[in-house]
Amino acid sequence: MLAVIGLMLPLLAQAEKADKDKPMNVEADALRYEEARQTSVFTGNVLITKGTILMRGAKLDVRQDPQGNQYGLLLGTPEKAGFFRQKREGLEEWIEGEGDRIEYDSKAQTVLFTGRAVLRRYRGTLLNDVSEGTEILYNSLTEVFTVKGGDTSKTAANPAGRVRAMLTPIPEEEKNGPAAPATDPAKLRPSGKITEPKK
């Protein structure tokens, strides 16, 4: 079964805008660079930082186009999924995600998590929202993310492999604060696409 849903979470804003133009720093056990393809392949305990972005995994395949845009494919292992973390713009909040594969596109400002995909939002150190599925596409530019469920999401607790989400209400003290303007960038827009599960 496959379900696709665009979720709207309160106060989920754009990621740090400056991260896009920061250099990518990588540490690993080994590196193979191909001049002709302009690609670098890092293997073994890979650690990536780029501004507030932090990524960890077993293998990273990264390339850069002539305009300086960076594209990375990070792989986890069967024992441990790949990891991604980024600070939200102007707030003490963080977006974290995991997946067997994590595809980062600095030009489109998207991160695609596939296989054991999880996306979390932290307010400070407190876990606020969680979404789980087979595939999660997070777009910090359009402020939209979509979650797909399917066979690889099936577990004993979720035999249908449906999308799962935990959404925390807005705290009472924030509800009574000043109303946010209509153009508040801290609002996530739903994708508007909901697909019924295939039979």
Tab-separated table of N, CA and C in Angstrom, residues 52-112:
chain	number	residue	atom	x	y	z
A	52	THR	N	25.102	25.121	9.382
A	52	THR	CA	24.474	24.421	10.512
A	52	THR	C	24.130	22.973	10.172
A	53	ILE	N	24.367	22.565	8.925
A	53	ILE	CA	24.046	21.196	8.516
A	53	ILE	C	25.098	20.230	9.053
A	54	LEU	N	24.619	19.101	9.579
A	54	LEU	CA	25.476	18.003	10.018
A	54	LEU	C	24.903	16.725	9.424
A	55	MET	N	25.763	15.916	8.775
A	55	MET	CA	25.337	14.638	8.209
A	55	MET	C	26.350	13.568	8.588
A	56	ARG	N	25.828	12.346	8.828
A	56	ARG	CA	26.696	11.215	9.157
A	56	ARG	C	26.225	9.976	8.408
A	57	GLY	N	27.169	9.159	7.962
A	57	GLY	CA	26.808	7.922	7.277
A	57	GLY	C	28.032	7.087	6.982
A	58	ALA	N	27.823	6.024	6.193
A	58	ALA	CA	28.915	5.111	5.855
A	58	ALA	C	29.614	5.497	4.566
A	59	LYS	N	28.878	6.139	3.637
A	59	LYS	CA	29.460	6.481	2.333
A	59	LYS	C	28.792	7.746	1.800
A	60	LEU	N	29.591	8.626	1.204
A	60	LEU	CA	29.085	9.853	0.595
A	60	LEU	C	29.642	9.983	-0.812
A	61	ASP	N	28.735	10.158	-1.774
A	61	ASP	CA	29.097	10.443	-3.164
A	61	ASP	C	28.668	11.883	-3.413
A	62	VAL	N	29.607	12.781	-3.677
A	62	VAL	CA	29.267	14.201	-3.809
A	62	VAL	C	29.894	14.780	-5.076
A	63	ARG	N	29.137	15.668	-5.734
A	63	ARG	CA	29.650	16.369	-6.904
A	63	ARG	C	29.250	17.832	-6.812
A	64	GLN	N	29.947	18.648	-7.573
A	64	GLN	CA	29.672	20.087	-7.604
A	64	GLN	C	29.611	20.536	-9.053
A	65	ASP	N	28.560	21.306	-9.401
A	65	ASP	CA	28.432	21.775	-10.782
A	65	ASP	C	29.245	23.058	-10.981
A	66	PRO	N	29.378	23.542	-12.222
A	66	PRO	CA	30.196	24.738	-12.487
A	66	PRO	C	29.720	25.984	-11.740
A	67	GLN	N	28.446	26.010	-11.339
A	67	GLN	CA	27.915	27.158	-10.593
A	67	GLN	C	28.173	27.039	-9.093
A	68	GLY	N	28.761	25.936	-8.669
A	68	GLY	CA	29.082	25.758	-7.259
A	68	GLY	C	28.004	25.057	-6.456
A	69	ASN	N	26.921	24.610	-7.097
A	69	ASN	CA	25.886	23.863	-6.387
A	69	ASN	C	26.399	22.468	-6.056
A	70	GLN	N	26.056	22.000	-4.867
A	70	GLN	CA	26.553	20.710	-4.409
A	70	GLN	C	25.413	19.696	-4.311
A	71	TYR	N	25.713	18.461	-4.732
A	71	TYR	CA	24.744	17.374	-4.731
A	71	TYR	C	25.398	16.188	-4.034
A	72	GLY	N	24.768	15.680	-2.992
A	72	GLY	CA	25.354	14.585	-2.239
A	72	GLY	C	24.389	13.439	-2.041
A	73	LEU	N	24.919	12.220	-2.114
A	73	LEU	CA	24.160	11.014	-1.786
A	73	LEU	C	24.872	10.344	-0.624
A	74	LEU	N	24.194	10.313	0.521
A	74	LEU	CA	24.750	9.721	1.738
A	74	LEU	C	24.050	8.394	2.002
A	75	LEU	N	24.831	7.354	2.251
A	75	LEU	CA	24.274	6.030	2.519
A	75	LEU	C	24.547	5.621	3.955
A	76	GLY	N	23.551	4.970	4.546
A	76	GLY	CA	23.728	4.377	5.862
A	76	GLY	C	24.154	2.925	5.706
A	77	THR	N	23.968	2.145	6.758
A	77	THR	CA	24.254	0.709	6.729
A	77	THR	C	22.989	-0.022	7.174
A	78	PRO	N	22.929	-1.353	7.000
A	78	PRO	CA	21.761	-2.086	7.496
A	78	PRO	C	21.551	-1.906	8.999
A	79	GLU	N	22.648	-1.678	9.725
A	79	GLU	CA	22.547	-1.510	11.174
A	79	GLU	C	22.212	-0.075	11.578
A	80	LYS	N	22.632	0.902	10.764
A	80	LYS	CA	22.469	2.299	11.167
A	80	LYS	C	22.159	3.169	9.960
A	81	ALA	N	21.020	3.847	10.021
A	81	ALA	CA	20.610	4.727	8.921
A	81	ALA	C	21.500	5.958	8.861
A	82	GLY	N	21.509	6.625	7.692
A	82	GLY	CA	22.196	7.902	7.562
A	82	GLY	C	21.461	8.958	8.377
A	83	PHE	N	22.162	10.037	8.723
A	83	PHE	CA	21.617	11.057	9.634
A	83	PHE	C	21.822	12.443	9.045
A	84	PHE	N	20.818	13.324	9.220
A	84	PHE	CA	20.866	14.716	8.750
A	84	PHE	C	20.302	15.616	9.848
A	85	ARG	N	20.934	16.785	10.041
A	85	ARG	CA	20.454	17.765	11.038
A	85	ARG	C	20.729	19.160	10.499
A	86	GLN	N	19.748	20.085	10.680
A	86	GLN	CA	19.909	21.475	10.241
A	86	GLN	C	19.102	22.401	11.135
A	87	LYS	N	19.686	23.549	11.433
A	87	LYS	CA	19.009	24.551	12.267
A	87	LYS	C	17.984	25.321	11.452
A	88	ARG	N	16.901	25.708	12.100
A	88	ARG	CA	15.889	26.536	11.457
A	88	ARG	C	16.314	27.999	11.499
A	89	GLU	N	15.935	28.729	10.478
A	89	GLU	CA	16.292	30.139	10.331
A	89	GLU	C	15.742	30.969	11.488
A	90	GLY	N	16.638	31.643	12.231
A	90	GLY	CA	16.244	32.609	13.256
A	90	GLY	C	15.592	32.041	14.498
A	91	LEU	N	15.580	30.725	14.675
A	91	LEU	CA	14.926	30.106	15.834
A	91	LEU	C	15.852	29.078	16.463
A	92	GLU	N	15.609	28.773	17.720
A	92	GLU	CA	16.377	27.735	18.398
A	92	GLU	C	15.659	26.395	18.200
A	93	GLU	N	15.508	26.042	16.926
A	93	GLU	CA	14.837	24.805	16.554
A	93	GLU	C	15.647	24.097	15.481
A	94	TRP	N	15.490	22.792	15.451
A	94	TRP	CA	16.297	21.959	14.552
A	94	TRP	C	15.412	20.957	13.826
A	95	ILE	N	15.771	20.649	12.591
A	95	ILE	CA	15.155	19.579	11.829
A	95	ILE	C	16.169	18.440	11.776
A	96	GLU	N	15.719	17.233	12.109
A	96	GLU	CA	16.575	16.053	12.035
A	96	GLU	C	15.892	14.998	11.185
A	97	GLY	N	16.666	14.256	10.435
A	97	GLY	CA	16.103	13.180	9.636
A	97	GLY	C	17.046	12.003	9.539
A	98	GLU	N	16.463	10.839	9.230
A	98	GLU	CA	17.234	9.620	9.033
A	98	GLU	C	16.687	8.881	7.824
A	99	GLY	N	17.549	8.103	7.193
A	99	GLY	CA	17.135	7.270	6.072
A	99	GLY	C	18.273	6.376	5.634
A	100	ASP	N	17.932	5.285	4.954
A	100	ASP	CA	18.975	4.425	4.404
A	100	ASP	C	19.782	5.187	3.357
A	101	ARG	N	19.073	6.062	2.601
A	101	ARG	CA	19.697	6.961	1.618
A	101	ARG	C	19.238	8.377	1.917
A	102	ILE	N	20.177	9.322	1.859
A	102	ILE	CA	19.836	10.736	2.022
A	102	ILE	C	20.442	11.488	0.846
A	103	GLU	N	19.586	12.132	0.049
A	103	GLU	CA	20.042	12.878	-1.123
A	103	GLU	C	19.890	14.372	-0.840
A	104	TYR	N	21.013	15.094	-0.902
A	104	TYR	CA	21.037	16.528	-0.616
A	104	TYR	C	21.280	17.307	-1.901
A	105	ASP	N	20.462	18.320	-2.156
A	105	ASP	CA	20.569	19.158	-3.353
A	105	ASP	C	20.613	20.614	-2.896
A	106	SER	N	21.793	21.240	-2.950
A	106	SER	CA	21.915	22.614	-2.445
A	106	SER	C	21.228	23.624	-3.358
A	107	LYS	N	21.114	23.312	-4.654
A	107	LYS	CA	20.461	24.234	-5.578
A	107	LYS	C	18.954	24.281	-5.331
A	108	ALA	N	18.312	23.126	-5.265
A	108	ALA	CA	16.868	23.061	-5.017
A	108	ALA	C	16.542	23.230	-3.534
A	109	GLN	N	17.550	23.126	-2.667
A	109	GLN	CA	17.399	23.191	-1.223
A	109	GLN	C	16.440	22.113	-0.732
A	110	THR	N	16.693	20.886	-1.206
A	110	THR	CA	15.881	19.747	-0.794
A	110	THR	C	16.752	18.660	-0.184
A	111	VAL	N	16.116	17.865	0.673
A	111	VAL	CA	16.726	16.671	1.234
A	111	VAL	C	15.708	15.549	1.082
A	112	LEU	N	16.117	14.442	0.471
A	112	LEU	CA	15.251	13.295	0.260
A	112	LEU	C	15.760	12.134	1.110
